Amino acid sequence: MNIVFLDGYTLQTSDSTLDPIKALGKFRVFDRTEIQQVVERSYDAEVIIVNKTSITAEHIAKLPNLRLICVAATGYDKIDIKAARQRGIPVCNCADYSTQAVAQMALSLLLEAANDVGFYTEKNRNGEWCSCEDFCYTMHSRLDLEGKRAAIVGFGHIGRAFANFLHPMGIEIYAVTSKQKSELPEYVTPISLEQAFQTCDIVSLNCPLTERNREFVNASLLSHAKKGMFLVNTARGALINEQDVAQALHEGTLGAYCTDVLTQEPPSANCPLLKAPNAYITPHIAWKTPLTVQRIVDIVTRNIQAFADGNPQSVVN
């Protein structure tokens, strides 16, 4: 098989990381590929692997040998899956490879917002505790998480894992989900989206991005939010209207916005969230640990081999 990886820089943590994929056929990898380079680099490819590179209907129409598209991630919104389906080309993703890692980052962001560990660490580096008269140097109160109410919007693998982290901390867990109560852990109570924002201290976005929910967290929804609510987003940046969320932070409607994702990545210098108060932002790294990278490589390898054996798996279209 002729296999091309169009943006392999995200996974090449060592010279041997991609060896299992290389063993499947003729293999080429590019660090990054601009949208106008896709056809040229993939023209002879039977299998394309991408992480965040877009594959459009126009690309698919110009690639005569293409038989399989592998997404080296869970989300596949960068692929025109309808155009691929019309050509009979399976699109396979990597589901559930980073569940614990992303939930861990969501918890880390929440704990940072609640406890200001980084803030006080920087103060200590600047010698402010050294010059303090008291043993306890505090500039503002921390947030007690015990007894708080948290709503998980989208109760899939990651949402469930995050709930499992929060529940032992004494947090009441609610879920905005289409699942029935019988499908949820006994400690989770279903709730509507509006009720979640009105009554919960923490709301975590763990749902996929679709055209129906793009920017659903906006000024209208936030106008009914419980004052001081913490909003966590480790799903997709475009689930929120960034200007509206930044404004809610400035006004104090939101107590914090904790996110690993932005609408544009990398962000422009004038992204309103970058300078908003109490915005805790990491650069889309929640998914990436040594263990998760190895899992992606293993899943992509299995997906390609299964397709070659005539039994495609992990097909999303």
PDB file of C-alpha atoms in Angstrom:
ATOM      1  CA  MET A   1       0.000   0.000   0.000  1.00  0.00           C
ATOM      2  CA  ASN A   2       1.025   3.575  -0.691  1.00  0.00           C
ATOM      3  CA  ILE A   3       0.521   5.483   2.590  1.00  0.00           C
ATOM      4  CA  VAL A   4       0.996   9.221   3.151  1.00  0.00           C
ATOM      5  CA  PHE A   5       0.881  10.961   6.545  1.00  0.00           C
ATOM      6  CA  LEU A   6       0.274  14.660   5.845  1.00  0.00           C
ATOM      7  CA  ASP A   7       0.961  16.134   9.314  1.00  0.00           C
ATOM      8  CA  GLY A   8       3.048  13.656  11.215  1.00  0.00           C
ATOM      9  CA  TYR A   9       4.859  16.221  13.365  1.00  0.00           C
ATOM     10  CA  THR A  10       2.223  15.777  16.070  1.00  0.00           C
ATOM     11  CA  LEU A  11       3.108  12.123  16.612  1.00  0.00           C
ATOM     12  CA  GLN A  12       6.826  11.903  15.804  1.00  0.00           C
ATOM     13  CA  THR A  13       8.081  11.930  19.364  1.00  0.00           C
ATOM     14  CA  SER A  14      11.050   9.712  18.383  1.00  0.00           C
ATOM     15  CA  ASP A  15      12.609   8.254  15.229  1.00  0.00           C
ATOM     16  CA  SER A  16      10.841   4.939  15.800  1.00  0.00           C
ATOM     17  CA  THR A  17       7.365   6.147  16.815  1.00  0.00           C
ATOM     18  CA  LEU A  18       5.801   5.550  13.395  1.00  0.00           C
ATOM     19  CA  ASP A  19       7.597   2.230  12.678  1.00  0.00           C
ATOM     20  CA  PRO A  20       4.406   0.103  12.989  1.00  0.00           C
ATOM     21  CA  ILE A  21       2.761   2.159  10.225  1.00  0.00           C
ATOM     22  CA  LYS A  22       5.908   2.147   8.077  1.00  0.00           C
ATOM     23  CA  ALA A  23       5.848  -1.645   8.106  1.00  0.00           C
ATOM     24  CA  LEU A  24       2.501  -1.713   6.280  1.00  0.00           C
ATOM     25  CA  GLY A  25       3.771  -0.486   2.895  1.00  0.00           C
ATOM     26  CA  LYS A  26       5.415   2.389   1.089  1.00  0.00           C
ATOM     27  CA  PHE A  27       5.266   5.234   3.569  1.00  0.00           C
ATOM     28  CA  ARG A  28       5.915   8.956   3.365  1.00  0.00           C
ATOM     29  CA  VAL A  29       5.446  11.470   6.168  1.00  0.00           C
ATOM     30  CA  PHE A  30       5.367  15.246   6.048  1.00  0.00           C
ATOM     31  CA  ASP A  31       5.621  17.400   9.148  1.00  0.00           C
ATOM     32  CA  ARG A  32       2.921  19.821   7.941  1.00  0.00           C
ATOM     33  CA  THR A  33       0.842  20.177   4.800  1.00  0.00           C
ATOM     34  CA  GLU A  34      -0.915  23.308   3.607  1.00  0.00           C
ATOM     35  CA  ILE A  35      -4.363  22.854   2.097  1.00  0.00           C
ATOM     36  CA  GLN A  36      -3.063  23.654  -1.392  1.00  0.00           C
ATOM     37  CA  GLN A  37      -0.385  20.926  -1.079  1.00  0.00           C
ATOM     38  CA  VAL A  38      -2.736  18.046  -0.249  1.00  0.00           C
ATOM     39  CA  VAL A  39      -3.384  16.821  -3.818  1.00  0.00           C
ATOM     40  CA  GLU A  40       0.247  17.087  -4.927  1.00  0.00           C
ATOM     41  CA  ARG A  41       1.525  15.137  -1.925  1.00  0.00           C
ATOM     42  CA  SER A  42      -1.276  12.563  -1.935  1.00  0.00           C
ATOM     43  CA  TYR A  43      -1.854  12.023  -5.648  1.00  0.00           C
ATOM     44  CA  ASP A  44      -0.583   8.418  -5.695  1.00  0.00           C
ATOM     45  CA  ALA A  45      -1.702   7.566  -2.170  1.00  0.00           C
ATOM     46  CA  GLU A  46      -4.110   4.745  -1.418  1.00  0.00           C
ATOM     47  CA  VAL A  47      -4.183   5.669   2.260  1.00  0.00           C
ATOM     48  CA  ILE A  48      -4.020   9.181   3.709  1.00  0.00           C
ATOM     49  CA  ILE A  49      -3.366   9.770   7.405  1.00  0.00           C
ATOM     50  CA  VAL A  50      -4.146  13.180   8.869  1.00  0.00           C
ATOM     51  CA  ASN A  51      -4.422  14.721  12.286  1.00  0.00           C
ATOM     52  CA  LYS A  52      -5.677  18.268  11.716  1.00  0.00           C
ATOM     53  CA  THR A  53      -5.068  18.740   7.971  1.00  0.00           C
ATOM     54  CA  SER A  54      -8.341  19.346   6.127  1.00  0.00           C
ATOM     55  CA  ILE A  55      -9.446  16.928   3.409  1.00  0.00           C
ATOM     56  CA  THR A  56     -12.148  18.584   1.309  1.00  0.00           C
ATOM     57  CA  ALA A  57     -14.527  17.294  -1.352  1.00  0.00           C
ATOM     58  CA  GLU A  58     -12.306  18.954  -3.959  1.00  0.00           C
ATOM     59  CA  HIS A  59      -9.280  17.069  -2.668  1.00  0.00           C
ATOM     60  CA  ILE A  60     -11.124  13.751  -2.720  1.00  0.00           C
ATOM     61  CA  ALA A  61     -12.298  14.309  -6.299  1.00  0.00           C
ATOM     62  CA  LYS A  62      -8.691  14.846  -7.451  1.00  0.00           C
ATOM     63  CA  LEU A  63      -7.170  11.756  -5.768  1.00  0.00           C
ATOM     64  CA  PRO A  64      -7.872   8.814  -8.099  1.00  0.00           C
ATOM     65  CA  ASN A  65      -6.123   6.134  -6.050  1.00  0.00           C
ATOM     66  CA  LEU A  66      -7.469   7.084  -2.634  1.00  0.00           C
ATOM     67  CA  ARG A  67      -9.119   4.156  -0.854  1.00  0.00           C
ATOM     68  CA  LEU A  68      -8.911   5.015   2.867  1.00  0.00           C
ATOM     69  CA  ILE A  69      -8.640   8.115   5.078  1.00  0.00           C
ATOM     70  CA  CYS A  70      -7.300   7.587   8.595  1.00  0.00           C
ATOM     71  CA  VAL A  71      -7.716  10.322  11.179  1.00  0.00           C
ATOM     72  CA  ALA A  72      -4.990  10.168  13.815  1.00  0.00           C
ATOM     73  CA  ALA A  73      -7.395  11.657  16.361  1.00  0.00           C
ATOM     74  CA  THR A  74     -10.975  11.225  17.563  1.00  0.00           C
ATOM     75  CA  GLY A  75     -12.564  14.303  15.954  1.00  0.00           C
ATOM     76  CA  TYR A  76     -13.088  14.138  12.192  1.00  0.00           C
ATOM     77  CA  ASP A  77     -14.663  17.535  11.513  1.00  0.00           C
ATOM     78  CA  LYS A  78     -11.732  18.415   9.214  1.00  0.00           C
ATOM     79  CA  ILE A  79     -12.793  15.673   6.756  1.00  0.00           C
ATOM     80  CA  ASP A  80     -15.638  15.963   4.243  1.00  0.00           C
ATOM     81  CA  ILE A  81     -17.069  12.595   5.239  1.00  0.00           C
ATOM     82  CA  LYS A  82     -20.049  12.960   2.893  1.00  0.00           C
ATOM     83  CA  ALA A  83     -17.771  13.332  -0.139  1.00  0.00           C
ATOM     84  CA  ALA A  84     -15.692  10.371   1.034  1.00  0.00           C
ATOM     85  CA  ARG A  85     -18.808   8.243   1.471  1.00  0.00           C
ATOM     86  CA  GLN A  86     -19.993   9.122  -2.037  1.00  0.00           C
ATOM     87  CA  ARG A  87     -16.667   7.822  -3.370  1.00  0.00           C
ATOM     88  CA  GLY A  88     -16.920   4.693  -1.219  1.00  0.00           C
ATOM     89  CA  ILE A  89     -13.889   5.729   0.827  1.00  0.00           C
ATOM     90  CA  PRO A  90     -14.058   4.772   4.519  1.00  0.00           C
ATOM     91  CA  VAL A  91     -12.951   7.375   7.059  1.00  0.00           C
ATOM     92  CA  CYS A  92     -11.562   5.775  10.227  1.00  0.00           C
ATOM     93  CA  ASN A  93     -10.765   7.599  13.447  1.00  0.00           C
ATOM     94  CA  CYS A  94      -9.081   6.796  16.749  1.00  0.00           C
ATOM     95  CA  ALA A  95     -11.757   6.691  19.412  1.00  0.00           C
ATOM     96  CA  ASP A  96     -11.159   6.567  23.159  1.00  0.00           C
ATOM     97  CA  TYR A  97      -7.363   6.800  22.966  1.00  0.00           C
ATOM     98  CA  SER A  98      -7.061   9.862  25.215  1.00  0.00           C
ATOM     99  CA  THR A  99     -10.043   9.591  27.549  1.00  0.00           C
ATOM    100  CA  GLN A 100      -8.118   9.649  30.817  1.00  0.00           C
ATOM    101  CA  ALA A 101      -5.536  12.163  29.590  1.00  0.00           C
ATOM    102  CA  VAL A 102      -8.177  14.715  28.543  1.00  0.00           C
ATOM    103  CA  ALA A 103     -10.212  14.188  31.711  1.00  0.00           C
ATOM    104  CA  GLN A 104      -7.002  14.654  33.694  1.00  0.00           C
ATOM    105  CA  MET A 105      -6.378  17.982  31.943  1.00  0.00           C
ATOM    106  CA  ALA A 106      -9.957  19.107  32.586  1.00  0.00           C
ATOM    107  CA  LEU A 107      -9.430  18.356  36.273  1.00  0.00           C
ATOM    108  CA  SER A 108      -6.053  20.131  36.240  1.00  0.00           C
ATOM    109  CA  LEU A 109      -7.564  23.274  34.719  1.00  0.00           C
ATOM    110  CA  LEU A 110     -10.420  23.252  37.211  1.00  0.00           C
ATOM    111  CA  LEU A 111      -8.082  22.769  40.181  1.00  0.00           C
ATOM    112  CA  GLU A 112      -5.813  25.544  38.937  1.00  0.00           C
ATOM    113  CA  ALA A 113      -8.763  27.935  38.686  1.00  0.00           C
ATOM    114  CA  ALA A 114      -9.975  26.900  42.133  1.00  0.00           C
ATOM    115  CA  ASN A 115      -6.596  26.973  43.895  1.00  0.00           C
ATOM    116  CA  ASP A 116      -4.385  29.412  41.921  1.00  0.00           C
ATOM    117  CA  VAL A 117      -1.307  27.210  42.281  1.00  0.00           C
ATOM    118  CA  GLY A 118       0.473  28.899  39.372  1.00  0.00           C
ATOM    119  CA  PHE A 119      -0.419  32.366  40.659  1.00  0.00           C
ATOM    120  CA  TYR A 120       1.065  31.749  44.099  1.00  0.00           C
ATOM    121  CA  THR A 121       4.088  29.929  42.652  1.00  0.00           C
ATOM    122  CA  GLU A 122       4.917  33.035  40.628  1.00  0.00           C
ATOM    123  CA  LYS A 123       4.430  35.250  43.683  1.00  0.00           C
ATOM    124  CA  ASN A 124       6.877  33.062  45.591  1.00  0.00           C
ATOM    125  CA  ARG A 125       9.436  33.308  42.788  1.00  0.00           C
ATOM    126  CA  ASN A 126       9.168  37.076  43.080  1.00  0.00           C
ATOM    127  CA  GLY A 127       9.922  36.892  46.823  1.00  0.00           C
ATOM    128  CA  GLU A 128       6.538  38.108  48.047  1.00  0.00           C
ATOM    129  CA  TRP A 129       6.118  35.336  50.650  1.00  0.00           C
ATOM    130  CA  CYS A 130       9.653  36.023  51.903  1.00  0.00           C
ATOM    131  CA  SER A 131       8.671  39.595  52.662  1.00  0.00           C
ATOM    132  CA  CYS A 132       5.340  38.680  54.251  1.00  0.00           C
ATOM    133  CA  GLU A 133       4.875  39.217  58.001  1.00  0.00           C
ATOM    134  CA  ASP A 134       2.692  36.104  58.434  1.00  0.00           C
ATOM    135  CA  PHE A 135       3.179  32.389  57.846  1.00  0.00           C
ATOM    136  CA  CYS A 136       0.064  32.341  55.644  1.00  0.00           C
ATOM    137  CA  TYR A 137       0.292  34.548  52.584  1.00  0.00           C
ATOM    138  CA  THR A 138      -3.039  34.857  50.828  1.00  0.00           C
ATOM    139  CA  MET A 139      -4.289  37.448  48.358  1.00  0.00           C
ATOM    140  CA  HIS A 140      -7.778  36.104  47.679  1.00  0.00           C
ATOM    141  CA  SER A 141      -9.976  33.179  48.643  1.00  0.00           C
ATOM    142  CA  ARG A 142      -9.848  29.781  46.990  1.00  0.00           C
ATOM    143  CA  LEU A 143     -12.902  27.863  45.833  1.00  0.00           C
ATOM    144  CA  ASP A 144     -14.158  24.954  47.929  1.00  0.00           C
ATOM    145  CA  LEU A 145     -15.165  22.236  45.465  1.00  0.00           C
ATOM    146  CA  GLU A 146     -16.782  20.041  48.097  1.00  0.00           C
ATOM    147  CA  GLY A 147     -20.559  20.386  47.914  1.00  0.00           C
ATOM    148  CA  LYS A 148     -20.523  22.160  44.548  1.00  0.00           C
ATOM    149  CA  ARG A 149     -22.737  21.174  41.598  1.00  0.00           C
ATOM    150  CA  ALA A 150     -21.079  20.210  38.299  1.00  0.00           C
ATOM    151  CA  ALA A 151     -22.830  19.555  34.982  1.00  0.00           C
ATOM    152  CA  ILE A 152     -21.201  17.529  32.225  1.00  0.00           C
ATOM    153  CA  VAL A 153     -22.470  18.541  28.770  1.00  0.00           C
ATOM    154  CA  GLY A 154     -22.037  15.420  26.657  1.00  0.00           C
ATOM    155  CA  PHE A 155     -21.692  12.268  28.718  1.00  0.00           C
ATOM    156  CA  GLY A 156     -19.432  10.199  26.475  1.00  0.00           C
ATOM    157  CA  HIS A 157     -16.163   8.512  27.439  1.00  0.00           C
ATOM    158  CA  ILE A 158     -14.375  11.715  28.465  1.00  0.00           C
ATOM    159  CA  GLY A 159     -17.405  13.225  30.193  1.00  0.00           C
ATOM    160  CA  ARG A 160     -17.846  10.030  32.204  1.00  0.00           C
ATOM    161  CA  ALA A 161     -14.146   9.929  33.116  1.00  0.00           C
ATOM    162  CA  PHE A 162     -14.244  13.561  34.274  1.00  0.00           C
ATOM    163  CA  ALA A 163     -17.347  12.838  36.351  1.00  0.00           C
ATOM    164  CA  ASN A 164     -15.509   9.892  37.919  1.00  0.00           C
ATOM    165  CA  PHE A 165     -12.715  12.276  38.965  1.00  0.00           C
ATOM    166  CA  LEU A 166     -15.112  14.848  40.427  1.00  0.00           C
ATOM    167  CA  HIS A 167     -17.529  12.607  42.313  1.00  0.00           C
ATOM    168  CA  PRO A 168     -15.081  11.400  45.020  1.00  0.00           C
ATOM    169  CA  MET A 169     -14.314  15.067  45.773  1.00  0.00           C
ATOM    170  CA  GLY A 170     -17.829  15.528  47.126  1.00  0.00           C
ATOM    171  CA  ILE A 171     -19.174  17.287  44.024  1.00  0.00           C
ATOM    172  CA  GLU A 172     -22.775  16.674  42.922  1.00  0.00           C
ATOM    173  CA  ILE A 173     -22.760  15.469  39.318  1.00  0.00           C
ATOM    174  CA  TYR A 174     -25.364  16.268  36.657  1.00  0.00           C
ATOM    175  CA  ALA A 175     -25.361  15.453  32.949  1.00  0.00           C
ATOM    176  CA  VAL A 176     -26.781  17.189  29.886  1.00  0.00           C
ATOM    177  CA  THR A 177     -27.185  14.135  27.694  1.00  0.00           C
ATOM    178  CA  SER A 178     -29.555  12.180  25.482  1.00  0.00           C
ATOM    179  CA  LYS A 179     -28.791   9.055  27.508  1.00  0.00           C
ATOM    180  CA  GLN A 180     -31.493   7.620  29.725  1.00  0.00           C
ATOM    181  CA  LYS A 181     -31.110   7.745  33.504  1.00  0.00           C
ATOM    182  CA  SER A 182     -30.599   3.960  33.496  1.00  0.00           C
ATOM    183  CA  GLU A 183     -27.518   4.416  31.276  1.00  0.00           C
ATOM    184  CA  LEU A 184     -25.850   6.825  33.695  1.00  0.00           C
ATOM    185  CA  PRO A 185     -23.886   6.061  36.881  1.00  0.00           C
ATOM    186  CA  GLU A 186     -26.142   6.078  39.911  1.00  0.00           C
ATOM    187  CA  TYR A 187     -24.573   9.280  41.215  1.00  0.00           C
ATOM    188  CA  VAL A 188     -25.354  11.253  38.008  1.00  0.00           C
ATOM    189  CA  THR A 189     -28.640  13.137  37.557  1.00  0.00           C
ATOM    190  CA  PRO A 190     -29.901  14.235  34.108  1.00  0.00           C
ATOM    191  CA  ILE A 191     -30.455  17.981  33.697  1.00  0.00           C
ATOM    192  CA  SER A 192     -31.358  20.335  30.874  1.00  0.00           C
ATOM    193  CA  LEU A 193     -28.773  22.696  29.400  1.00  0.00           C
ATOM    194  CA  GLU A 194     -30.608  25.737  30.689  1.00  0.00           C
ATOM    195  CA  GLN A 195     -30.892  24.278  34.201  1.00  0.00           C
ATOM    196  CA  ALA A 196     -27.205  23.373  34.142  1.00  0.00           C
ATOM    197  CA  PHE A 197     -26.150  26.952  33.477  1.00  0.00           C
ATOM    198  CA  GLN A 198     -28.706  28.381  35.900  1.00  0.00           C
ATOM    199  CA  THR A 199     -27.988  26.136  38.877  1.00  0.00           C
ATOM    200  CA  CYS A 200     -24.518  24.593  38.618  1.00  0.00           C
ATOM    201  CA  ASP A 201     -21.237  25.975  39.920  1.00  0.00           C
ATOM    202  CA  ILE A 202     -19.221  24.162  37.250  1.00  0.00           C
ATOM    203  CA  VAL A 203     -20.195  23.307  33.670  1.00  0.00           C
ATOM    204  CA  SER A 204     -17.875  21.149  31.574  1.00  0.00           C
ATOM    205  CA  LEU A 205     -18.209  20.882  27.777  1.00  0.00           C
ATOM    206  CA  ASN A 206     -17.442  17.351  26.629  1.00  0.00           C
ATOM    207  CA  CYS A 207     -19.575  17.124  23.483  1.00  0.00           C
ATOM    208  CA  PRO A 208     -18.521  16.914  19.812  1.00  0.00           C
ATOM    209  CA  LEU A 209     -18.755  20.022  17.637  1.00  0.00           C
ATOM    210  CA  THR A 210     -21.582  20.060  15.079  1.00  0.00           C
ATOM    211  CA  GLU A 211     -23.176  22.813  13.021  1.00  0.00           C
ATOM    212  CA  ARG A 212     -26.141  22.681  15.381  1.00  0.00           C
ATOM    213  CA  ASN A 213     -24.152  23.434  18.538  1.00  0.00           C
ATOM    214  CA  ARG A 214     -21.514  25.802  17.147  1.00  0.00           C
ATOM    215  CA  GLU A 215     -21.164  28.758  19.562  1.00  0.00           C
ATOM    216  CA  PHE A 216     -24.113  27.544  21.638  1.00  0.00           C
ATOM    217  CA  VAL A 217     -22.410  29.032  24.680  1.00  0.00           C
ATOM    218  CA  ASN A 218     -23.107  32.663  23.881  1.00  0.00           C
ATOM    219  CA  ALA A 219     -24.355  35.863  25.488  1.00  0.00           C
ATOM    220  CA  SER A 220     -27.941  34.614  25.520  1.00  0.00           C
ATOM    221  CA  LEU A 221     -27.132  31.420  27.429  1.00  0.00           C
ATOM    222  CA  LEU A 222     -24.597  33.137  29.686  1.00  0.00           C
ATOM    223  CA  SER A 223     -27.126  35.804  30.660  1.00  0.00           C
ATOM    224  CA  HIS A 224     -28.936  33.093  32.641  1.00  0.00           C
ATOM    225  CA  ALA A 225     -25.805  31.505  34.126  1.00  0.00           C
ATOM    226  CA  LYS A 226     -25.256  31.235  37.849  1.00  0.00           C
ATOM    227  CA  LYS A 227     -23.012  34.142  38.802  1.00  0.00           C
ATOM    228  CA  GLY A 228     -19.407  33.068  39.239  1.00  0.00           C
ATOM    229  CA  MET A 229     -19.849  29.758  37.401  1.00  0.00           C
ATOM    230  CA  PHE A 230     -16.686  27.983  36.244  1.00  0.00           C
ATOM    231  CA  LEU A 231     -16.848  26.897  32.574  1.00  0.00           C
ATOM    232  CA  VAL A 232     -14.509  24.091  31.463  1.00  0.00           C
ATOM    233  CA  ASN A 233     -13.950  23.222  27.785  1.00  0.00           C
ATOM    234  CA  THR A 234     -11.687  20.386  26.665  1.00  0.00           C
ATOM    235  CA  ALA A 235     -13.836  19.540  23.625  1.00  0.00           C
ATOM    236  CA  ARG A 236     -13.782  22.120  20.808  1.00  0.00           C
ATOM    237  CA  GLY A 237     -13.137  25.852  20.894  1.00  0.00           C
ATOM    238  CA  ALA A 238     -15.984  26.693  18.524  1.00  0.00           C
ATOM    239  CA  LEU A 239     -18.573  25.428  21.021  1.00  0.00           C
ATOM    240  CA  ILE A 240     -18.379  28.894  22.566  1.00  0.00           C
ATOM    241  CA  ASN A 241     -18.567  32.444  21.287  1.00  0.00           C
ATOM    242  CA  GLU A 242     -15.179  33.676  22.447  1.00  0.00           C
ATOM    243  CA  GLN A 243     -16.112  37.347  22.566  1.00  0.00           C
ATOM    244  CA  ASP A 244     -19.198  36.604  24.671  1.00  0.00           C
ATOM    245  CA  VAL A 245     -17.269  34.393  27.084  1.00  0.00           C
ATOM    246  CA  ALA A 246     -14.511  37.012  27.407  1.00  0.00           C
ATOM    247  CA  GLN A 247     -17.150  39.637  28.152  1.00  0.00           C
ATOM    248  CA  ALA A 248     -18.733  37.381  30.799  1.00  0.00           C
ATOM    249  CA  LEU A 249     -15.313  37.041  32.443  1.00  0.00           C
ATOM    250  CA  HIS A 250     -14.780  40.807  32.461  1.00  0.00           C
ATOM    251  CA  GLU A 251     -18.244  41.348  33.961  1.00  0.00           C
ATOM    252  CA  GLY A 252     -17.872  38.571  36.545  1.00  0.00           C
ATOM    253  CA  THR A 253     -20.778  36.521  35.202  1.00  0.00           C
ATOM    254  CA  LEU A 254     -18.262  33.706  34.801  1.00  0.00           C
ATOM    255  CA  GLY A 255     -15.850  33.042  37.631  1.00  0.00           C
ATOM    256  CA  ALA A 256     -13.399  31.287  35.312  1.00  0.00           C
ATOM    257  CA  TYR A 257     -13.041  29.833  31.842  1.00  0.00           C
ATOM    258  CA  CYS A 258     -10.779  26.784  31.763  1.00  0.00           C
ATOM    259  CA  THR A 259      -9.925  25.533  28.287  1.00  0.00           C
ATOM    260  CA  ASP A 260      -7.449  23.545  26.250  1.00  0.00           C
ATOM    261  CA  VAL A 261      -9.037  24.533  22.914  1.00  0.00           C
ATOM    262  CA  LEU A 262      -9.722  27.731  20.980  1.00  0.00           C
ATOM    263  CA  THR A 263     -11.737  28.439  17.850  1.00  0.00           C
ATOM    264  CA  GLN A 264      -8.592  29.283  15.885  1.00  0.00           C
ATOM    265  CA  GLU A 265      -5.457  27.288  16.622  1.00  0.00           C
ATOM    266  CA  PRO A 266      -2.909  28.705  16.928  1.00  0.00           C
ATOM    267  CA  PRO A 267      -4.885  31.768  18.030  1.00  0.00           C
ATOM    268  CA  SER A 268      -4.509  35.236  16.612  1.00  0.00           C
ATOM    269  CA  ALA A 269      -2.846  37.792  18.870  1.00  0.00           C
ATOM    270  CA  ASN A 270      -6.177  39.587  19.304  1.00  0.00           C
ATOM    271  CA  CYS A 271      -8.103  36.548  20.550  1.00  0.00           C
ATOM    272  CA  PRO A 272     -10.301  38.109  23.276  1.00  0.00           C
ATOM    273  CA  LEU A 273      -9.753  35.231  25.694  1.00  0.00           C
ATOM    274  CA  LEU A 274      -5.973  35.586  25.878  1.00  0.00           C
ATOM    275  CA  LYS A 275      -6.206  38.735  27.998  1.00  0.00           C
ATOM    276  CA  ALA A 276      -9.508  38.085  29.728  1.00  0.00           C
ATOM    277  CA  PRO A 277      -9.409  37.821  33.550  1.00  0.00           C
ATOM    278  CA  ASN A 278      -9.594  34.310  35.018  1.00  0.00           C
ATOM    279  CA  ALA A 279      -9.105  32.615  31.650  1.00  0.00           C
ATOM    280  CA  TYR A 280      -6.967  29.508  32.118  1.00  0.00           C
ATOM    281  CA  ILE A 281      -5.762  28.351  28.703  1.00  0.00           C
ATOM    282  CA  THR A 282      -3.470  25.517  27.676  1.00  0.00           C
ATOM    283  CA  PRO A 283      -2.389  25.089  24.008  1.00  0.00           C
ATOM    284  CA  HIS A 284      -4.420  22.023  22.911  1.00  0.00           C
ATOM    285  CA  ILE A 285      -2.184  19.555  24.731  1.00  0.00           C
ATOM    286  CA  ALA A 286      -4.732  17.577  26.749  1.00  0.00           C
ATOM    287  CA  TRP A 287      -4.746  14.693  24.256  1.00  0.00           C
ATOM    288  CA  LYS A 288      -0.974  14.314  24.052  1.00  0.00           C
ATOM    289  CA  THR A 289       1.045  12.158  26.440  1.00  0.00           C
ATOM    290  CA  PRO A 290       3.567   9.414  25.597  1.00  0.00           C
ATOM    291  CA  LEU A 291       0.900   6.790  26.261  1.00  0.00           C
ATOM    292  CA  THR A 292      -1.757   8.414  24.076  1.00  0.00           C
ATOM    293  CA  VAL A 293       0.631   8.954  21.164  1.00  0.00           C
ATOM    294  CA  GLN A 294       1.507   5.253  21.219  1.00  0.00           C
ATOM    295  CA  ARG A 295      -2.179   4.373  21.328  1.00  0.00           C
ATOM    296  CA  ILE A 296      -2.883   6.517  18.252  1.00  0.00           C
ATOM    297  CA  VAL A 297      -0.109   4.833  16.286  1.00  0.00           C
ATOM    298  CA  ASP A 298      -1.380   1.405  17.330  1.00  0.00           C
ATOM    299  CA  ILE A 299      -4.989   2.226  16.395  1.00  0.00           C
ATOM    300  CA  VAL A 300      -4.052   3.743  13.012  1.00  0.00           C
ATOM    301  CA  THR A 301      -1.936   0.669  12.284  1.00  0.00           C
ATOM    302  CA  ARG A 302      -4.832  -1.651  13.157  1.00  0.00           C
ATOM    303  CA  ASN A 303      -7.281   0.430  11.112  1.00  0.00           C
ATOM    304  CA  ILE A 304      -5.099   0.236   7.998  1.00  0.00           C
ATOM    305  CA  GLN A 305      -4.453  -3.480   8.453  1.00  0.00           C
ATOM    306  CA  ALA A 306      -8.148  -4.206   8.996  1.00  0.00           C
ATOM    307  CA  PHE A 307      -8.991  -2.321   5.802  1.00  0.00           C
ATOM    308  CA  ALA A 308      -6.345  -4.288   3.882  1.00  0.00           C
ATOM    309  CA  ASP A 309      -7.881  -7.494   5.245  1.00  0.00           C
ATOM    310  CA  GLY A 310     -11.303  -6.456   3.943  1.00  0.00           C
ATOM    311  CA  ASN A 311     -12.804  -5.673   7.361  1.00  0.00           C
ATOM    312  CA  PRO A 312     -12.685  -1.895   7.909  1.00  0.00           C
ATOM    313  CA  GLN A 313     -13.038  -0.831  11.538  1.00  0.00           C
ATOM    314  CA  SER A 314     -13.536   2.457  13.387  1.00  0.00           C
ATOM    315  CA  VAL A 315     -15.438   3.776  10.348  1.00  0.00           C
ATOM    316  CA  VAL A 316     -17.242   7.077  11.016  1.00  0.00           C
ATOM    317  CA  ASN A 317     -18.898   7.617   7.612  1.00  0.00           C
TER     318      ASN A 317
END
